[in-house]
């Protein structure tokens, strides 16, 4: 990524706190800059856009350690400690989440802070002078895409959410915007933002010097996924149209690839820190700086279990990123992705499976675990499997299998046709739909896709049945019986609900 100097837009906002009589207490902060006066040059806009990118790295938004809102909500991994931190992280894995959960509230605030920053840029970008119209269009497209991405996460997690696309400047304006709108309205805004970005002069792919920035390949990928999600979770009267739109944009993303066959890219290369700037499978990633105490990656060190040395030189005293036995048992015999992605820790204090997919044992990362792993938001195996999914829904079975086999052949496992004739594969995945879901699980494990894949694949009732059919013994301390239809969405954080219980109504079951 281009060198980024980070700024916090919250520090340049002129916050309206109310009015009072003019007296000696009413003073101006000499270090503050009113937002209306900030955006003057192209570089001012660039710094602000870079700040939006930087905000995505946070564990409270969608960064590498944001698995509490994603994987830990699924059947892949989870926090089994129900005692530390008042048991709040465990609530996600245990399906016992309450509206007062402080982690959930922090996540909500962080996501809306990103949206606020994007809105500030889009509201004020016309005030700045640009060297070229293309640069202005690119920064606008990047900002719209980041806003769309955050809203896409929020609408899948919470359902109806407040939709704010302008910069409020008064308390009354803020109050007027504090209400949930129907999901369809949120999706319409997401699509509008991404369609605008698709038509922009963004580069087609990431390139040297722009690693970590958005491209047309990334925007098409996201828009295709949005349409696929709308087709499977929203108004079914538009299902076919949404599926065809998904096919159009995912195909466009696929056609931007700079490699021939997926099999030409070793699976391990995707996660190799020495190849993160050159691996052609990567579409968009969040950049972390190896060896830097502040901007380095921690996922390798945090994933590692006590007594292990595969992930990081940093010694661990914890269970690491714990893997459910449900996922362990889903890997097919001989699948090399299993050997690379997970390992059994045999220390006296652990004796369980942990994640090894993200590694940096380099001297640059050192014993402090200052890793160089970038967090991969999009890669081509994901696009290919979504193409398998959408083709299957459209009845293009042969095409769906062809895409599915691209991933299976790269992994070194038998084709779908061969595997579907054998047990236990045919027993565990009796339909092509379930076979694609399985492939996404083992290919994209721990990359924060699984929960959203489940929501896209099953209706509410089907998802409840899916979880209840699993073995409780494979989920540690989490109680599967807790899972019910309410768990399709998170609760609205209590502090947000309490602002206006009528307009910020609570999700059912909470």
XYZ file of C-alpha atoms in Angstrom:
510
model
C 0.000 0.000 0.000
C 1.133 3.560 -0.560
C 2.750 5.006 2.528
C -0.061 6.065 4.818
C -0.057 8.693 7.511
C -3.074 7.981 9.669
C -5.399 10.679 10.952
C -8.476 10.352 13.091
C -11.417 12.146 11.599
C -12.988 12.274 15.026
C -10.261 14.766 15.948
C -11.270 17.155 13.178
C -15.015 17.046 13.729
C -16.736 20.075 15.167
C -19.031 18.359 17.641
C -22.262 20.081 18.571
C -22.827 19.593 22.262
C -25.497 22.204 22.813
C -25.531 25.907 23.506
C -24.890 28.064 26.517
C -24.371 31.726 27.356
C -21.157 33.245 26.077
C -18.697 33.303 28.950
C -15.092 32.544 29.758
C -15.838 28.787 29.648
C -16.665 28.998 25.950
C -13.263 28.626 24.345
C -12.033 27.252 21.017
C -9.583 24.383 20.986
C -6.508 25.865 19.242
C -5.512 22.397 17.989
C -8.858 21.505 16.448
C -9.820 21.994 12.823
C -13.453 22.318 11.814
C -14.294 19.671 9.260
C -15.718 22.323 6.961
C -12.238 23.858 6.750
C -10.202 20.672 6.538
C -10.703 19.432 2.968
C -8.732 21.809 0.770
C -6.207 19.752 -1.171
C -6.055 16.360 -2.837
C -3.649 15.226 -0.137
C -6.174 16.118 2.575
C -8.646 13.751 0.937
C -6.015 11.033 0.490
C -5.098 11.152 4.180
C -8.756 10.895 5.143
C -9.334 7.922 2.820
C -6.212 6.271 4.242
C -7.732 6.735 7.673
C -10.788 4.739 6.545
C -8.552 1.927 5.328
C -6.681 1.984 8.632
C -9.934 1.676 10.587
C -10.645 -1.650 8.870
C -7.616 -3.190 10.580
C -9.245 -3.001 13.997
C -10.484 -6.080 15.840
C -13.626 -4.051 16.507
C -14.366 -3.716 12.788
C -13.220 -6.354 10.243
C -9.497 -6.810 10.894
C -7.571 -10.025 11.429
C -8.721 -10.468 15.029
C -12.395 -9.641 14.427
C -13.406 -13.302 14.585
C -15.684 -12.703 17.587
C -18.379 -11.420 15.194
C -17.743 -14.056 12.532
C -15.948 -17.387 13.043
C -16.708 -17.618 16.741
C -20.366 -17.245 15.897
C -20.099 -20.240 13.557
C -19.228 -23.909 14.024
C -15.495 -23.526 13.296
C -13.946 -21.986 16.385
C -14.839 -20.190 19.577
C -13.888 -18.914 23.002
C -14.535 -21.735 25.451
C -13.561 -19.760 28.546
C -16.824 -18.749 30.172
C -15.162 -17.054 33.145
C -12.703 -14.398 31.948
C -13.946 -10.955 30.894
C -17.232 -11.724 32.685
C -17.867 -14.432 30.105
C -18.801 -11.833 27.477
C -16.704 -13.258 24.599
C -18.081 -16.737 25.361
C -21.626 -15.459 24.765
C -20.995 -15.337 21.004
C -19.860 -18.957 20.775
C -22.433 -20.165 23.276
C -25.394 -18.445 21.595
C -26.213 -16.706 24.842
C -25.571 -13.163 23.655
C -27.349 -10.379 25.543
C -28.013 -6.777 24.410
C -25.807 -5.448 27.205
C -22.680 -7.235 25.914
C -19.953 -4.577 25.929
C -17.980 -6.231 23.109
C -21.019 -6.066 20.844
C -21.552 -2.385 21.649
C -17.900 -1.601 20.936
C -18.216 -3.362 17.582
C -21.358 -1.382 16.700
C -19.686 1.931 17.554
C -16.519 1.091 15.638
C -18.454 0.130 12.525
C -20.499 3.307 12.577
C -17.354 5.356 13.180
C -16.013 4.023 9.867
C -19.299 4.945 8.177
C -19.155 8.406 9.741
C -15.629 8.933 8.439
C -16.721 7.848 4.956
C -19.707 10.205 5.073
C -17.476 13.116 6.056
C -15.243 12.515 3.051
C -18.126 12.113 0.605
C -19.869 15.222 1.945
C -16.765 17.408 1.669
C -14.760 15.994 -1.222
C -16.038 18.642 -3.646
C -14.366 21.344 -1.551
C -10.883 20.036 -2.327
C -8.779 20.865 -5.375
C -7.503 17.877 -7.354
C -4.698 17.559 -9.878
C -6.849 15.237 -11.992
C -10.517 14.288 -12.101
C -9.464 10.627 -12.070
C -7.877 10.919 -8.641
C -11.022 12.460 -7.221
C -13.131 9.679 -8.749
C -10.809 7.017 -7.354
C -10.893 8.385 -3.800
C -14.665 8.699 -4.006
C -14.984 5.091 -5.235
C -12.719 3.807 -2.471
C -14.740 5.621 0.176
C -18.095 4.453 -1.201
C -16.828 0.865 -1.346
C -15.600 0.919 2.250
C -18.943 2.345 3.395
C -20.770 -0.352 1.417
C -18.596 -3.079 2.912
C -19.301 -1.949 6.473
C -23.029 -1.683 5.849
C -22.929 -5.158 4.266
C -21.490 -6.551 7.488
C -23.953 -4.649 9.663
C -27.088 -5.641 7.743
C -26.119 -9.320 7.854
C -25.308 -9.152 11.561
C -28.160 -7.006 12.870
C -30.822 -6.966 10.152
C -32.510 -3.551 10.001
C -29.971 -0.868 10.943
C -29.772 2.938 10.858
C -28.781 4.169 7.397
C -26.739 7.360 7.398
C -25.124 8.560 4.166
C -24.536 12.243 4.923
C -22.549 14.137 7.530
C -24.867 15.332 10.314
C -23.752 18.628 11.841
C -26.316 19.186 14.594
C -27.738 17.184 17.451
C -31.188 17.421 15.883
C -29.874 15.924 12.644
C -28.231 13.098 14.566
C -31.446 12.388 16.473
C -33.432 12.423 13.237
C -31.150 9.725 11.800
C -31.298 7.436 14.837
C -33.748 4.841 13.602
C -33.569 1.418 11.957
C -34.589 1.092 8.322
C -35.633 -2.097 6.490
C -32.844 -4.301 5.168
C -33.984 -3.766 1.588
C -33.236 -0.056 1.912
C -29.757 -0.755 3.278
C -29.034 -3.195 0.455
C -30.192 -0.612 -2.083
C -27.634 1.850 -0.736
C -24.895 -0.797 -0.744
C -25.637 -1.622 -4.377
C -25.756 2.048 -5.342
C -22.361 2.725 -3.763
C -20.751 -0.298 -5.393
C -22.249 0.344 -8.815
C -20.825 3.836 -8.671
C -17.421 2.375 -7.776
C -17.622 -0.248 -10.542
C -17.933 2.577 -13.066
C -14.936 4.457 -11.659
C -11.325 4.594 -12.896
C -10.100 2.307 -10.100
C -7.235 0.045 -11.222
C -8.348 -3.385 -12.373
C -6.255 -5.227 -9.748
C -3.855 -4.584 -6.905
C -0.389 -3.704 -8.160
C 3.008 -2.892 -6.720
C 2.641 0.261 -4.671
C -1.110 -0.137 -4.235
C -1.311 -3.421 -2.306
C -4.125 -3.050 0.170
C -6.124 -0.563 -1.875
C -9.388 -1.317 -3.637
C -9.556 -2.347 -7.283
C -12.268 -3.128 -9.802
C -11.676 -6.824 -9.138
C -12.427 -6.242 -5.445
C -15.504 -4.083 -6.039
C -16.952 -6.580 -8.519
C -16.299 -9.386 -6.029
C -18.112 -7.523 -3.269
C -21.037 -6.536 -5.488
C -21.382 -10.132 -6.691
C -21.428 -11.368 -3.102
C -24.002 -8.740 -2.162
C -26.324 -9.853 -4.971
C -25.810 -13.523 -4.028
C -26.711 -12.710 -0.421
C -29.782 -10.761 -1.513
C -30.875 -13.687 -3.691
C -30.629 -16.174 -0.839
C -31.749 -14.116 2.162
C -33.981 -11.306 0.919
C -37.168 -10.918 -1.163
C -37.496 -14.162 -3.099
C -39.533 -12.518 -5.859
C -36.241 -11.009 -7.062
C -34.191 -14.163 -6.534
C -33.471 -14.993 -10.179
C -32.626 -11.406 -11.101
C -30.281 -11.124 -8.122
C -28.622 -14.444 -8.974
C -28.022 -13.299 -12.541
C -26.558 -10.041 -11.272
C -24.328 -12.021 -8.914
C -23.179 -14.130 -11.837
C -22.399 -11.028 -13.903
C -20.240 -9.297 -11.288
C -18.509 -12.430 -9.991
C -17.650 -13.381 -13.564
C -16.244 -9.900 -14.129
C -14.090 -10.283 -11.019
C -12.946 -13.718 -12.177
C -11.988 -12.351 -15.581
C -9.684 -9.789 -13.959
C -7.420 -12.577 -12.630
C -3.820 -12.462 -13.788
C -3.150 -16.208 -13.614
C -4.272 -19.165 -15.698
C -5.279 -22.105 -13.525
C -5.846 -21.900 -9.783
C -3.730 -25.053 -9.558
C -0.718 -22.989 -10.602
C -0.807 -21.236 -7.226
C 0.160 -23.490 -4.282
C -2.311 -23.206 -1.420
C 0.515 -22.381 0.986
C 1.601 -19.422 -1.180
C -1.643 -17.642 -0.343
C -0.557 -17.324 3.295
C 3.197 -16.977 2.802
C 4.298 -13.639 4.281
C 7.156 -13.436 1.772
C 4.676 -13.606 -1.145
C 1.858 -11.430 0.144
C 2.643 -8.672 -2.354
C 3.051 -10.981 -5.336
C 0.571 -13.851 -4.950
C -1.872 -13.445 -7.885
C -4.736 -15.097 -5.979
C -5.072 -12.176 -3.596
C -7.700 -9.621 -4.594
C -7.761 -7.367 -1.527
C -5.967 -7.530 1.786
C -5.412 -5.348 4.835
C -1.710 -4.633 5.103
C 0.267 -5.278 8.282
C 3.926 -4.301 8.725
C 6.305 -7.043 9.798
C 8.490 -6.178 12.785
C 6.587 -3.020 13.698
C 5.290 -2.970 17.309
C 2.200 -0.973 16.281
C 1.329 -1.946 12.714
C 2.414 -5.590 12.714
C 0.114 -8.590 12.579
C -0.641 -10.522 15.758
C -2.685 -13.345 14.283
C 0.170 -15.860 14.080
C 1.209 -15.315 17.688
C -2.382 -15.196 18.957
C -3.359 -18.380 17.117
C -0.565 -20.465 18.577
C -1.196 -22.822 21.486
C 1.076 -23.417 24.464
C 4.119 -25.556 23.730
C 3.890 -25.016 19.951
C 6.272 -23.279 17.547
C 4.612 -23.638 14.115
C 2.930 -20.219 13.981
C 5.313 -17.845 15.722
C 8.547 -17.519 17.678
C 6.541 -15.874 20.443
C 5.910 -18.404 23.228
C 2.275 -18.974 24.097
C 0.699 -19.887 27.415
C -2.867 -20.152 26.089
C -4.974 -22.578 24.064
C -4.487 -20.316 21.036
C -7.192 -20.091 18.405
C -9.161 -23.165 19.370
C -10.737 -25.296 16.611
C -14.008 -27.174 17.061
C -13.837 -30.916 16.598
C -16.846 -30.480 14.321
C -14.562 -28.820 11.777
C -11.710 -31.277 12.394
C -13.981 -34.184 11.486
C -15.243 -32.453 8.325
C -11.874 -32.512 6.560
C -11.621 -35.327 4.042
C -8.968 -37.961 4.582
C -5.721 -36.817 2.997
C -6.782 -33.197 2.448
C -3.463 -31.298 2.735
C -5.333 -28.143 3.758
C -6.007 -29.781 7.094
C -2.324 -30.435 7.800
C -1.486 -26.839 6.919
C -4.428 -25.140 8.647
C -4.729 -26.889 12.008
C -2.610 -28.929 14.417
C -3.154 -30.855 17.627
C -1.411 -29.228 20.581
C -0.109 -31.804 23.016
C 0.953 -29.617 25.921
C -0.374 -30.681 29.311
C -2.390 -27.467 29.536
C -3.984 -27.734 26.091
C -4.308 -31.088 24.283
C -6.613 -29.787 21.607
C -6.646 -28.474 18.040
C -5.509 -24.955 17.187
C -5.095 -22.820 14.032
C -1.784 -22.937 12.125
C -2.957 -21.335 8.885
C -1.406 -17.957 9.653
C 2.334 -18.214 10.268
C 5.322 -15.959 10.666
C 8.309 -17.528 12.380
C 10.768 -15.145 10.715
C 13.524 -13.372 12.573
C 11.872 -10.086 11.545
C 8.746 -11.035 13.496
C 10.920 -12.355 16.309
C 10.034 -13.510 19.778
C 7.578 -10.626 20.191
C 5.421 -11.983 17.387
C 5.398 -8.808 15.294
C 4.164 -10.673 12.239
C 3.911 -9.646 8.616
C 0.690 -11.490 7.762
C -1.723 -9.411 5.718
C -5.398 -10.028 6.425
C -6.994 -11.396 3.266
C -10.454 -9.978 2.648
C -10.887 -11.417 -0.858
C -9.123 -14.064 -2.933
C -9.937 -15.971 -6.076
C -10.788 -19.317 -4.476
C -13.629 -17.470 -2.739
C -14.796 -15.979 -6.056
C -14.599 -19.378 -7.754
C -16.656 -21.065 -5.045
C -19.244 -18.279 -5.152
C -19.454 -18.859 -8.905
C -20.074 -22.539 -8.141
C -22.777 -21.523 -5.675
C -24.613 -19.104 -7.960
C -24.436 -21.455 -10.962
C -25.874 -24.254 -8.852
C -28.784 -22.048 -7.778
C -29.410 -21.107 -11.402
C -29.497 -24.759 -12.432
C -26.168 -24.637 -14.300
C -24.978 -27.831 -12.632
C -22.106 -28.593 -14.989
C -20.655 -25.094 -14.587
C -21.066 -25.270 -10.800
C -19.139 -28.545 -10.653
C -16.457 -27.166 -12.950
C -15.829 -24.251 -10.585
C -15.973 -26.509 -7.531
C -13.367 -28.820 -9.053
C -10.972 -25.919 -9.684
C -10.589 -25.582 -5.924
C -10.601 -29.311 -5.215
C -7.948 -30.038 -7.827
C -5.677 -27.311 -6.459
C -6.073 -28.884 -3.018
C -5.132 -32.303 -4.356
C -8.387 -34.060 -3.450
C -10.538 -36.071 -5.914
C -13.048 -34.358 -8.173
C -16.653 -33.938 -7.098
C -17.780 -36.666 -9.507
C -15.382 -39.188 -7.966
C -15.965 -38.149 -4.354
C -19.751 -38.080 -4.662
C -19.682 -41.799 -5.430
C -17.877 -42.649 -2.203
C -18.633 -42.649 1.484
C -18.432 -40.752 3.781
C -18.442 -37.828 1.300
C -21.776 -38.784 -0.281
C -23.298 -39.314 3.164
C -22.082 -36.044 4.621
C -22.704 -33.947 1.494
C -25.588 -35.592 -0.384
C -26.308 -32.524 -2.537
C -24.128 -30.233 -4.627
C -25.281 -27.334 -2.462
C -23.867 -28.997 0.654
C -20.714 -30.034 -1.206
C -20.052 -26.388 -2.117
C -20.709 -25.306 1.476
C -18.251 -27.979 2.647
C -15.604 -26.827 0.181
C -15.943 -23.252 1.325
C -15.546 -24.384 4.914
C -12.282 -26.260 4.456
C -10.809 -23.922 1.824
C -11.620 -20.656 3.618
C -11.442 -21.838 7.235
C -10.732 -19.071 9.769
C -10.924 -16.334 7.101
C -14.180 -14.998 8.583
C -16.518 -16.365 5.905
C -18.179 -19.332 7.607
C -20.964 -17.596 9.560
C -22.088 -15.610 6.537
C -21.921 -18.755 4.385
C -24.287 -20.503 6.797
C -26.716 -17.587 6.750
C -26.693 -17.605 2.964
C -27.186 -21.370 2.673
C -29.967 -22.044 5.192
C -33.267 -20.498 6.161
C -33.756 -19.694 9.845
C -35.487 -22.988 10.576
C -32.963 -24.953 8.524
C -30.087 -23.318 10.378
C -31.584 -24.233 13.752
C -31.971 -27.842 12.606
C -28.439 -27.824 11.200
C -26.895 -26.816 14.530
C -29.114 -29.059 16.639
C -28.181 -32.080 14.489
C -24.520 -31.689 15.410
C -22.815 -33.499 18.274
C -22.537 -31.488 21.465
C -19.294 -33.343 22.231
C -17.622 -31.560 19.297
C -18.230 -28.043 20.628
C -16.379 -27.829 23.920
C -18.213 -25.771 26.512
C -20.630 -24.176 24.043
C -24.214 -25.413 24.391
C -25.729 -26.103 20.976
C -29.207 -26.358 22.469
C -29.015 -22.599 23.052
C -29.168 -21.979 19.318
C -32.584 -20.803 18.158
C -34.130 -18.677 15.422
C -33.227 -15.506 17.348
C -29.544 -16.198 16.715
C -29.910 -15.340 13.045
C -29.136 -11.769 14.142
C -27.256 -10.122 16.960
C -29.305 -8.097 19.422
C -29.280 -4.331 19.027
C -26.883 -3.082 21.743
C -28.889 -1.946 24.737
C -27.440 1.562 24.758
C -28.531 2.048 21.149
C -31.962 0.552 21.727
C -32.403 2.765 24.769
C -31.924 5.914 22.688
C -35.322 5.356 21.137
C -36.997 1.991 21.893
C -39.628 2.595 19.205
C -37.294 3.528 16.366
C -34.387 1.372 17.539
C -36.632 -1.632 18.194
C -35.003 -4.825 19.467
C -34.570 -7.963 17.382
C -36.977 -10.838 18.206
C -35.927 -13.123 21.044
C -33.867 -10.575 22.940
